[in-house]
PDB file of C-alpha atoms and ligand atoms in Angstrom:
ATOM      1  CA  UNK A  17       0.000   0.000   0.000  1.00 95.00           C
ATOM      2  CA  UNK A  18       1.406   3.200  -0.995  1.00 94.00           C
ATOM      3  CA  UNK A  19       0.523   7.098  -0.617  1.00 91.00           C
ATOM      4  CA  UNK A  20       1.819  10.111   0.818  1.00 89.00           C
ATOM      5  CA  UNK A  21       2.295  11.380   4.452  1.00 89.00           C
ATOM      6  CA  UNK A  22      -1.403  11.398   5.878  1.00 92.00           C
ATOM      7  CA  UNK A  23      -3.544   9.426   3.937  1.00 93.00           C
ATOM      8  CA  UNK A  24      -4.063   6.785   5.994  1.00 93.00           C
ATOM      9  CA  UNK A  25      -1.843   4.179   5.682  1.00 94.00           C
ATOM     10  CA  UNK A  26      -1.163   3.635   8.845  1.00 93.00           C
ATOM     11  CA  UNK A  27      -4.586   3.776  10.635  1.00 94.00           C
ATOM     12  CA  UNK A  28      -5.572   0.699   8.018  1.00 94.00           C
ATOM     13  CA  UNK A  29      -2.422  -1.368   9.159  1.00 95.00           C
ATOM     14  CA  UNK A  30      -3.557  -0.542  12.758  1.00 93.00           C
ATOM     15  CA  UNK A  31      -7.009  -1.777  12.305  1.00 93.00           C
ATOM     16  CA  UNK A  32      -6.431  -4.820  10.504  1.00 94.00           C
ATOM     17  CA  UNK A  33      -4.293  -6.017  13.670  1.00 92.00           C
ATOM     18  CA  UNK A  34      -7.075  -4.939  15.935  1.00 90.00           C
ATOM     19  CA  UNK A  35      -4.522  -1.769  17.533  1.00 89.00           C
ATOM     20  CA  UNK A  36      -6.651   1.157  16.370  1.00 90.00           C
ATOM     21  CA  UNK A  37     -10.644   0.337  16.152  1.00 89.00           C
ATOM     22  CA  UNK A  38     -12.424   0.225  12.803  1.00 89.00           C
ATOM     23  CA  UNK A  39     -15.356   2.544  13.484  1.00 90.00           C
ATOM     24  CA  UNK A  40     -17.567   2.857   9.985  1.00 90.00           C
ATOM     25  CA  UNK A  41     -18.048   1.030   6.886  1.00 91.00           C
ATOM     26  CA  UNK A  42     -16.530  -2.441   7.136  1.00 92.00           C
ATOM     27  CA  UNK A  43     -13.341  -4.523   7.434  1.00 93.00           C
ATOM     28  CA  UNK A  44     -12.815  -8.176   7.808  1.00 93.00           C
ATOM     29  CA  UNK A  45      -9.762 -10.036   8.715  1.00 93.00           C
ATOM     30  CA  UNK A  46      -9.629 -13.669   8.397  1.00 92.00           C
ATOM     31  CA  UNK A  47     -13.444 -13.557   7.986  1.00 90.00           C
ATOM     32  CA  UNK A  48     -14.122 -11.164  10.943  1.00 90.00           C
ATOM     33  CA  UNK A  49     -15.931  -8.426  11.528  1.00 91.00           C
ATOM     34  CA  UNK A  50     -13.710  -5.520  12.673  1.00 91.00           C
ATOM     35  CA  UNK A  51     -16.368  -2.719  13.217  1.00 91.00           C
ATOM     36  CA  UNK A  52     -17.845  -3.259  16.809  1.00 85.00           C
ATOM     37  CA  UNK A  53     -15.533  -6.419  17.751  1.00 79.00           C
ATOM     38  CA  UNK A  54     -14.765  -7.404  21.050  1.00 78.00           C
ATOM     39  CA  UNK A  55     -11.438  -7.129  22.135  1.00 75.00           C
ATOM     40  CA  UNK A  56     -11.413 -10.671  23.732  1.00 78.00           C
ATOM     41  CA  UNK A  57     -12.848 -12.083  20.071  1.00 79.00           C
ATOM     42  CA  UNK A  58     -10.492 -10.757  18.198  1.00 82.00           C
ATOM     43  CA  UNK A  59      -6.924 -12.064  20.900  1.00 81.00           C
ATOM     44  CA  UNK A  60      -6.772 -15.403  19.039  1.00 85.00           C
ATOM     45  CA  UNK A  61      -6.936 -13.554  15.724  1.00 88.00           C
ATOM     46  CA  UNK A  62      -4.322 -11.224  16.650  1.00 90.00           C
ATOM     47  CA  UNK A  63      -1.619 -13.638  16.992  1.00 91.00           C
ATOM     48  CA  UNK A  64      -1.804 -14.864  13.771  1.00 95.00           C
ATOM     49  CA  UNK A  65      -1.094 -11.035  12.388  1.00 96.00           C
ATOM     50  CA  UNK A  66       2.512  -9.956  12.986  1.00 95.00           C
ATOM     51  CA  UNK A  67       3.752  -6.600  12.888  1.00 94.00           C
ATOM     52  CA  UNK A  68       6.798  -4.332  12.191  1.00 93.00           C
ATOM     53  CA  UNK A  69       6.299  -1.053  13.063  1.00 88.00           C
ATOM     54  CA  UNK A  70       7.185   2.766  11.174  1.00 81.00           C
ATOM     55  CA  UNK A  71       9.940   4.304  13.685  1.00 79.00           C
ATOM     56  CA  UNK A  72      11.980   1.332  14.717  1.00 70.00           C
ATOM     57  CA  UNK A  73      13.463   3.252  17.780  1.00 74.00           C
ATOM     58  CA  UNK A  74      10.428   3.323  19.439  1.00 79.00           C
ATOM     59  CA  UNK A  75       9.113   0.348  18.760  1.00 83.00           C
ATOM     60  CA  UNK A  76      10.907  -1.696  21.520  1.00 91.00           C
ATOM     61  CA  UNK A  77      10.928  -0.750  25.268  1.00 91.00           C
ATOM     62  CA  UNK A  78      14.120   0.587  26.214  1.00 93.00           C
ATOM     63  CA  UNK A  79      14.126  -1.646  29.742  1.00 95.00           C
ATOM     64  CA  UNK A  80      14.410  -5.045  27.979  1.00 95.00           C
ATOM     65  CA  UNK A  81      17.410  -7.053  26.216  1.00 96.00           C
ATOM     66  CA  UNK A  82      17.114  -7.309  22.507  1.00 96.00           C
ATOM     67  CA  UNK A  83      15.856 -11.183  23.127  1.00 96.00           C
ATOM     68  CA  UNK A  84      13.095  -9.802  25.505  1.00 95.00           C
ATOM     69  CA  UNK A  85      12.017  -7.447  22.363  1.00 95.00           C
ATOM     70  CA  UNK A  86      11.248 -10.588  20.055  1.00 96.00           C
ATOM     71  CA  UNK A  87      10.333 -12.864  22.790  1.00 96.00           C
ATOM     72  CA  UNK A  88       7.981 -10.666  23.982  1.00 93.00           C
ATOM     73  CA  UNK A  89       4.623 -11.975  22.017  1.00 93.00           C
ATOM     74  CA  UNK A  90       5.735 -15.674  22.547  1.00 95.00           C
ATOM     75  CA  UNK A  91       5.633 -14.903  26.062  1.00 93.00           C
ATOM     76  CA  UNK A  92       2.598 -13.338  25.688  1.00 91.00           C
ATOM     77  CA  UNK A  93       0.374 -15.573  23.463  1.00 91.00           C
ATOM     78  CA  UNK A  94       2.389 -18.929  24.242  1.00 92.00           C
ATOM     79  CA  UNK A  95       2.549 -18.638  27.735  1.00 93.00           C
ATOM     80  CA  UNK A  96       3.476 -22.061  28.615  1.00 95.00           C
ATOM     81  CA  UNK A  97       5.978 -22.431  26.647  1.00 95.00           C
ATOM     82  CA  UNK A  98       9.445 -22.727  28.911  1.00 95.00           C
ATOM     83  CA  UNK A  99      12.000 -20.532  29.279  1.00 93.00           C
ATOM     84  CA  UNK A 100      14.830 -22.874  27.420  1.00 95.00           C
ATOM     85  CA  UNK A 101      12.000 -23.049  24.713  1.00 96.00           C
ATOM     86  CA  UNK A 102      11.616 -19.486  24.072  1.00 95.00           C
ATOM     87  CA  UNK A 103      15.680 -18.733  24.160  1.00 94.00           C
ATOM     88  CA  UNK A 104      15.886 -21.466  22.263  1.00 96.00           C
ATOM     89  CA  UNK A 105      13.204 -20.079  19.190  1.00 96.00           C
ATOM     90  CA  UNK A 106      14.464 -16.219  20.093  1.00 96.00           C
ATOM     91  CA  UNK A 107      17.870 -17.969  18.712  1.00 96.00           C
ATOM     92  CA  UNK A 108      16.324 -19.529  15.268  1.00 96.00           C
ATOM     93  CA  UNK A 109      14.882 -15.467  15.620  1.00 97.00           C
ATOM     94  CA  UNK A 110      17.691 -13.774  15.255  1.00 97.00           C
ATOM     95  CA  UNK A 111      19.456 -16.516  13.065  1.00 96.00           C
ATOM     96  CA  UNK A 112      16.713 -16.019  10.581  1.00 96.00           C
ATOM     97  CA  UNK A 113      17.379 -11.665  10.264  1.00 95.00           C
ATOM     98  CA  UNK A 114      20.780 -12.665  10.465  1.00 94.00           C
ATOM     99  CA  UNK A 115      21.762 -11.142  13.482  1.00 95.00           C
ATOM    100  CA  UNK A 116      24.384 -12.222  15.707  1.00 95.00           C
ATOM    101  CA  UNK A 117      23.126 -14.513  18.931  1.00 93.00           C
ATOM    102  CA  UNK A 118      25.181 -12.050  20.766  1.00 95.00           C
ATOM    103  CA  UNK A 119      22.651  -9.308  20.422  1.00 96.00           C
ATOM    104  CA  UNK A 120      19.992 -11.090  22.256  1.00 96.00           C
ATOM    105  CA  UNK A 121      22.285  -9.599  25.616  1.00 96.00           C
ATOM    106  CA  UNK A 122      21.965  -6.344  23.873  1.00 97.00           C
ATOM    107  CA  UNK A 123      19.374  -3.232  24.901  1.00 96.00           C
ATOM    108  CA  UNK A 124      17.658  -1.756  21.671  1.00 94.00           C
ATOM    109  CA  UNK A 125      20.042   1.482  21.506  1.00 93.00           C
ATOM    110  CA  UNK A 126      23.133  -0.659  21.352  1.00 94.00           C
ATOM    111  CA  UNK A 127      21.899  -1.252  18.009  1.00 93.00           C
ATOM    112  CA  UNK A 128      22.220   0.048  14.375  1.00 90.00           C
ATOM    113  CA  UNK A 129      18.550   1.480  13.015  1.00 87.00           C
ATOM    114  CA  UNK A 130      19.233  -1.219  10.609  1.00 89.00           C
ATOM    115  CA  UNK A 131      19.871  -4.132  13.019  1.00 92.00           C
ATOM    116  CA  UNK A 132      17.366  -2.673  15.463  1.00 92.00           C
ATOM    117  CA  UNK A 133      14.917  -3.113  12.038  1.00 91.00           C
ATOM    118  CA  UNK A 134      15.761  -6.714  12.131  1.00 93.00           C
ATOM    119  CA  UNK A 135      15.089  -7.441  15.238  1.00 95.00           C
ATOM    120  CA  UNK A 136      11.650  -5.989  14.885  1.00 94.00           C
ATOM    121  CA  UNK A 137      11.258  -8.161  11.970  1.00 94.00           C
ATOM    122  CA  UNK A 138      12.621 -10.888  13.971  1.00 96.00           C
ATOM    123  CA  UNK A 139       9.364 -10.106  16.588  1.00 96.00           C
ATOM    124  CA  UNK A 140       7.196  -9.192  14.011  1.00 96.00           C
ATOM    125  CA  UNK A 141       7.236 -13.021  12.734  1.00 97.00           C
ATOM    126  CA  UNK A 142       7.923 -14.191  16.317  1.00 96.00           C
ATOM    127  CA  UNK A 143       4.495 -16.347  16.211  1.00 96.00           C
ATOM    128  CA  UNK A 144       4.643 -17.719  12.750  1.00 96.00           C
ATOM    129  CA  UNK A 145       1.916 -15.264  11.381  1.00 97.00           C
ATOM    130  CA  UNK A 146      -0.292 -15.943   8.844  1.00 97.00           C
ATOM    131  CA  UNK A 147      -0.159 -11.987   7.920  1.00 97.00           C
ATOM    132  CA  UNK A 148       2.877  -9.738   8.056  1.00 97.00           C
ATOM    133  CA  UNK A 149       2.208  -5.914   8.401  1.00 97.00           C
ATOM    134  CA  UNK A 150       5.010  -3.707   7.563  1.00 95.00           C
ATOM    135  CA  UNK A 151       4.223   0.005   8.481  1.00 94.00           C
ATOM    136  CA  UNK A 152       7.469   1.821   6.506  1.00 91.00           C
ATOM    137  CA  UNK A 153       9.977  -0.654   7.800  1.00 89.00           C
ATOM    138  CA  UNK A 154      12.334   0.670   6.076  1.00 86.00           C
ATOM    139  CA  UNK A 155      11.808   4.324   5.491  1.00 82.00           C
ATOM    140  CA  UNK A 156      13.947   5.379   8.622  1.00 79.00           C
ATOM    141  CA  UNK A 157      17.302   3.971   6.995  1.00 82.00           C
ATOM    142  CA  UNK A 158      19.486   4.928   4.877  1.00 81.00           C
ATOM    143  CA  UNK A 159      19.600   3.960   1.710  1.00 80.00           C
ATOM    144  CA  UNK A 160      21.895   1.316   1.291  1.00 80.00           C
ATOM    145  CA  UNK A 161      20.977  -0.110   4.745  1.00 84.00           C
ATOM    146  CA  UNK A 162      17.299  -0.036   3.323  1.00 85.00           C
ATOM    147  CA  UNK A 163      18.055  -2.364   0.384  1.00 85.00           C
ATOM    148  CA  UNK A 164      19.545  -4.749   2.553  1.00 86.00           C
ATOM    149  CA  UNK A 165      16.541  -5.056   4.554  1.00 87.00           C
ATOM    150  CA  UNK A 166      14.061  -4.946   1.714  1.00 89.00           C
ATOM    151  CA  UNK A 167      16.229  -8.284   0.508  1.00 89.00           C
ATOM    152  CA  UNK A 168      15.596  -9.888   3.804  1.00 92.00           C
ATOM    153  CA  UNK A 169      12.178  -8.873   3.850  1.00 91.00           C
ATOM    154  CA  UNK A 170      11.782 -10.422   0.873  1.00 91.00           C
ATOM    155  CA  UNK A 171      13.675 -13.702   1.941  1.00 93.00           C
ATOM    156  CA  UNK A 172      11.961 -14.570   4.916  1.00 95.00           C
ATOM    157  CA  UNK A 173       8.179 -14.228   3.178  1.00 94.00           C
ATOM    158  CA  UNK A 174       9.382 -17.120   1.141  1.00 92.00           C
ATOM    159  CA  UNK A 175      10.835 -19.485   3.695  1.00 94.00           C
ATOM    160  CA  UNK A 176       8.039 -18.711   5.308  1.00 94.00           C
ATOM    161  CA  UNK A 177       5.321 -18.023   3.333  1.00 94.00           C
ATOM    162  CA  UNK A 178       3.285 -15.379   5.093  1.00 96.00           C
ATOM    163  CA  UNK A 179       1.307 -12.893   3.220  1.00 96.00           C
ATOM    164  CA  UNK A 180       2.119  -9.516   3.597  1.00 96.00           C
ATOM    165  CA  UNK A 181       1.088  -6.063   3.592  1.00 97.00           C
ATOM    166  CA  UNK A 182       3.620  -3.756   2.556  1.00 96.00           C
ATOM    167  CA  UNK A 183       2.990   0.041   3.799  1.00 95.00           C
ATOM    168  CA  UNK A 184       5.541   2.411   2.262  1.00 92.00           C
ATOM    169  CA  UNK A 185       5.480   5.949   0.430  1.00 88.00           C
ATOM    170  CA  UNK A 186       7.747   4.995  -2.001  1.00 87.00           C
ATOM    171  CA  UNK A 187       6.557   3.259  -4.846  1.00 87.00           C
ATOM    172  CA  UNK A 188       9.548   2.242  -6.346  1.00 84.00           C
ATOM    173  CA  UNK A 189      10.322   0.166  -2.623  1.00 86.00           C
ATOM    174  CA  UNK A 190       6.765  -0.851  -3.103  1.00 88.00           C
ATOM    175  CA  UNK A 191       6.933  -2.086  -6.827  1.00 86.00           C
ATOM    176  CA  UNK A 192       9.996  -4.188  -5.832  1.00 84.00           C
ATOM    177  CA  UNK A 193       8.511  -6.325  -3.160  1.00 88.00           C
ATOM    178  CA  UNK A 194       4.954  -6.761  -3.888  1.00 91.00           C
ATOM    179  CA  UNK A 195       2.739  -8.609  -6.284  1.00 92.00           C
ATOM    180  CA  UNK A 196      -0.280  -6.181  -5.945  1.00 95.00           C
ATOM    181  CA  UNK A 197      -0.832  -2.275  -5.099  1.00 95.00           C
ATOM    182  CA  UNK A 198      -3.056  -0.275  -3.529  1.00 95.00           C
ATOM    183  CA  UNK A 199      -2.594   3.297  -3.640  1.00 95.00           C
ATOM    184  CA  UNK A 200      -3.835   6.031  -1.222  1.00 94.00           C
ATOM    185  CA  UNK A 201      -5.054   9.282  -1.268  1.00 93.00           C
ATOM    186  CA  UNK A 202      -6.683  11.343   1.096  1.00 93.00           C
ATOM    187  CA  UNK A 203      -8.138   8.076   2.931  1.00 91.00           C
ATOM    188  CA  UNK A 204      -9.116   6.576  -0.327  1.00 92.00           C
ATOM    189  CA  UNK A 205      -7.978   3.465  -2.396  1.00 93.00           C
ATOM    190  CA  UNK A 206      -7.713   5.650  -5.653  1.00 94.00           C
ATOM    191  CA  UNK A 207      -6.504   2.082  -7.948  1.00 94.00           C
ATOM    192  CA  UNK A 208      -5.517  -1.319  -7.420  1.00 95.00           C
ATOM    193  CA  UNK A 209      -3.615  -4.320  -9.347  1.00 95.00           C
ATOM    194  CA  UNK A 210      -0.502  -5.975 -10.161  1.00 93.00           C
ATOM    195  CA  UNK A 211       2.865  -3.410 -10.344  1.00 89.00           C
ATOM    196  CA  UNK A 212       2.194  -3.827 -14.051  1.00 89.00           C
ATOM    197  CA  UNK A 213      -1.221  -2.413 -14.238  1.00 92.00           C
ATOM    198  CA  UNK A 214      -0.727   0.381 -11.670  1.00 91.00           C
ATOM    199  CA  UNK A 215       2.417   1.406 -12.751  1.00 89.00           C
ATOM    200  CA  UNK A 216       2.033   0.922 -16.745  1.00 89.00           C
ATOM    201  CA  UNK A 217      -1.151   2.245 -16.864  1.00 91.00           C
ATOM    202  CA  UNK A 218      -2.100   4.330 -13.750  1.00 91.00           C
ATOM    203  CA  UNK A 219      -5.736   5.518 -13.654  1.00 92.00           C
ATOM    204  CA  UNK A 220      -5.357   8.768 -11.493  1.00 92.00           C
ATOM    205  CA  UNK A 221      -3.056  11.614 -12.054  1.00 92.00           C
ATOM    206  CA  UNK A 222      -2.154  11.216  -8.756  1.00 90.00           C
ATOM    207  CA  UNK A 223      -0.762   7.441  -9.450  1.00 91.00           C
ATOM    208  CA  UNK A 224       1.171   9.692 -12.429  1.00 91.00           C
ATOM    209  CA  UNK A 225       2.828  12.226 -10.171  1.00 88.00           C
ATOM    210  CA  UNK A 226       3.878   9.174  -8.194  1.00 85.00           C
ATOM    211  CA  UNK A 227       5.519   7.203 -10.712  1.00 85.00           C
ATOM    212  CA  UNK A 228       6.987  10.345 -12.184  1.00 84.00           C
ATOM    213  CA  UNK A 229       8.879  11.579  -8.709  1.00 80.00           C
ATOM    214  CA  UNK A 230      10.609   8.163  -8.955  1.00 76.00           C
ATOM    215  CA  UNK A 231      14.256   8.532  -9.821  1.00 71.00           C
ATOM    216  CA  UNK A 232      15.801   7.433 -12.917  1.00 67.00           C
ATOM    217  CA  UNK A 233      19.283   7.259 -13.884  1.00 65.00           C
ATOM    218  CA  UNK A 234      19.119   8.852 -17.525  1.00 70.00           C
ATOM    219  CA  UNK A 235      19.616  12.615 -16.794  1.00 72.00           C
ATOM    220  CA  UNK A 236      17.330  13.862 -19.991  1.00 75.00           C
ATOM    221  CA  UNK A 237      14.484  11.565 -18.900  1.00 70.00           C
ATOM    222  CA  UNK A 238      15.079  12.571 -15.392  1.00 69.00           C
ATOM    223  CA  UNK A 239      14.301  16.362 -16.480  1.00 75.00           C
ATOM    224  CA  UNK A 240      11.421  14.875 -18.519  1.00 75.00           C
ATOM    225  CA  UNK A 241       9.751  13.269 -15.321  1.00 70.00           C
ATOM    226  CA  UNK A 242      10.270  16.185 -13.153  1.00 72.00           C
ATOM    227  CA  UNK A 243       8.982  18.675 -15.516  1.00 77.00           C
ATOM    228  CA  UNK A 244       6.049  15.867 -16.116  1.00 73.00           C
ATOM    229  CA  UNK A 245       5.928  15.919 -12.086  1.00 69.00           C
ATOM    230  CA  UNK A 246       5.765  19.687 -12.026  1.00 75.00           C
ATOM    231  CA  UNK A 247       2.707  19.723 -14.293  1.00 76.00           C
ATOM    232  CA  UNK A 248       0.326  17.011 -12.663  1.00 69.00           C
ATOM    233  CA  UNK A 249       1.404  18.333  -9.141  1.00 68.00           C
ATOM    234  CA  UNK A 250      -0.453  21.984 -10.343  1.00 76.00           C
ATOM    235  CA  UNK A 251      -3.163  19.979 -11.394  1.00 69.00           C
ATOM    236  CA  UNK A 252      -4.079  17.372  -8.354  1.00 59.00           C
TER     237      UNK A 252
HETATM  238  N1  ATP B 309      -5.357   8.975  16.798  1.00 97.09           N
HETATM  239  C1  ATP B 309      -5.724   9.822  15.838  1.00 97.09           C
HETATM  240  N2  ATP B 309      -6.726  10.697  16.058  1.00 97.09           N
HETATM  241  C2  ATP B 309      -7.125  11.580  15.114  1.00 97.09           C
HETATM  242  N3  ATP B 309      -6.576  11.627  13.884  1.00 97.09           N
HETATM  243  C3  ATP B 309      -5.583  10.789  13.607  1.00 97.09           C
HETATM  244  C4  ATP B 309      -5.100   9.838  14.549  1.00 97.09           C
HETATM  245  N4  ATP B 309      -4.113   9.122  13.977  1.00 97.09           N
HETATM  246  C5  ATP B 309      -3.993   9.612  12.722  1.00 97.09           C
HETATM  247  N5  ATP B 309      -4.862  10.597  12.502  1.00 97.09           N
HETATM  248  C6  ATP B 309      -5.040  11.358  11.243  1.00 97.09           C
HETATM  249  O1  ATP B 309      -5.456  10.438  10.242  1.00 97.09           O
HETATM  250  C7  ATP B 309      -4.807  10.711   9.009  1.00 97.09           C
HETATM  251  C8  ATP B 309      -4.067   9.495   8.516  1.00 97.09           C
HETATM  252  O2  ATP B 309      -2.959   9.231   9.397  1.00 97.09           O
HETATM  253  P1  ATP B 309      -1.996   7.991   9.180  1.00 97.09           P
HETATM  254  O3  ATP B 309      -1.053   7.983  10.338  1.00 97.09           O
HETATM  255  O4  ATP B 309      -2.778   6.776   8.934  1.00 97.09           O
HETATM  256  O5  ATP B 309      -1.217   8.438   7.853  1.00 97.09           O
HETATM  257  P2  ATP B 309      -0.019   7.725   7.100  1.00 97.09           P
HETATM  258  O6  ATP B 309      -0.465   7.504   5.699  1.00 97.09           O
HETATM  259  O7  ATP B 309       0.452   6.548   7.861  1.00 97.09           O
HETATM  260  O8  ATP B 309       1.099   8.869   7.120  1.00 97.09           O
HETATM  261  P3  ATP B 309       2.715   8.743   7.267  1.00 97.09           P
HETATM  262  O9  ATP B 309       3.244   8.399   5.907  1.00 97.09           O
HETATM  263  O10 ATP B 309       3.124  10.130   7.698  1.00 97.09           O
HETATM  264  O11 ATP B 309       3.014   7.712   8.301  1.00 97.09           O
HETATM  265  C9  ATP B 309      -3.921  11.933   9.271  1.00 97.09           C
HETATM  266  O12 ATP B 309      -4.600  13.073   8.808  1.00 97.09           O
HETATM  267  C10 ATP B 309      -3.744  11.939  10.759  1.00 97.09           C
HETATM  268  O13 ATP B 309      -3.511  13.245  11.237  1.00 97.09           O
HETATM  269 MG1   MG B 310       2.229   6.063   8.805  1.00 97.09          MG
END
């Protein structure tokens, strides 16, 4: 799901996994009712949603170790499992983002933003979810940190094969990971389809200002786009 700052990409992630409440018209996860549900109808749903969250600083509590931070929803939805248990699966955790076992001893600032992104992923698929949300995972990196994690990200859907929603203002990061598109505006789904449809032949001009702020390496057709840019942006 793309769209710019404010249009309500984030509230939709939030609702789908039950954190912000779906007040009007209607949403159904996994064949439930979000609008009106009862918190202690939707628990058992909610563990089979994951999710990695937009600023990946504050994300984790400050007060616990690194393994504490992904353990946290076993502990929470798979209470009885034991303590060598859950060190044991924080381990395959960590393995899996490829961070060092080491880190599990660490506190979340004693990390890189692009380490302390893995580790979120790490918790994010802590509980083998069904459904992966990813609020702008990546868009507090730097750039060639970023691509690195968009690789894993990519990686670890396929060994194991959640489905994902992909929330990102960057359509180029979105056209690279996902096999359909939603874009946003103003709290609206303005077009959706497969990378090819929306971004060979995009319905809205705003879709076209999109696709024309993306950067290209040919200088002239770099002009072209902006200038392209300049003229949809006066007319959205
Ligand atoms: N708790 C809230 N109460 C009232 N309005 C809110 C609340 N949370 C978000 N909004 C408003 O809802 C709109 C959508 O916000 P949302 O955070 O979903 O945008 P976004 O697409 O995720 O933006 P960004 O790219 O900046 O993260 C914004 O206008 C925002 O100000
Ligand atoms: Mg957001």
């Amino acid at each position: 799901m793309v769209g710019e700052s404010g249009s309500g990409k984030t509230t939709i992630g939030r609702a789908i996994a039950g954190l912000t409440k779906a007040t009007g018209g209607s949403l159904t996860v996994f064949g439930h009712e979000m609008v009106g549900f009862k918190e202690r109808k939707f628990k058992p749903l909610r563990k089979r949603i994951g999710f990695v969250f937009q600023d990946p600083a504050a994300s984790f509590n400050p007060h616990l170790s690194i393994g504490e931070c992904v353990a946290e929803p076993i502990a929470v939805h798979q209470p009885d499992m034991s303590a060598h248990d859950r060190r044991q699966r924080t381990r395959e955790l960590l393995e899996a983002v490829q961070l060092p076992e080491a880190y599990a001893q660490r506190y979340p600032h004693e990390l890189s933003g692009g380490q302390r992104q893995r580790a979120s992923l790490a918790r994010g698929i802590a509980l083998n979810p069904e459904l992966l949300i990813a609020d702008e995972p990546t868009s507090a990196l730097d750039v060639s940190v970023q691509a690195r994690v968009l690789e894993l990200f990519a990686e670890l859907q396929e060994r194991f094969h959640y489905a994902a929603l992909f929330i990102s203002h960057d359509l180029a990061v979105v056209d690279m990971l996902s096999d359909r598109i939603g874009v946003l505006f103003h709290g609206r789904l303005l077009e959706e389809g497969t990378g090819a449809q929306v971004l060979g032949s995009p319905q809205h001009d705003y879709t076209r200002k999109l696709i024309a702020s993306l950067p290209v390496p040919d200088p002239v057709e770099q002009a072209k786009r902006r200038e392209l840019a300049r003229e949809i942006r006066a007319r959205v």
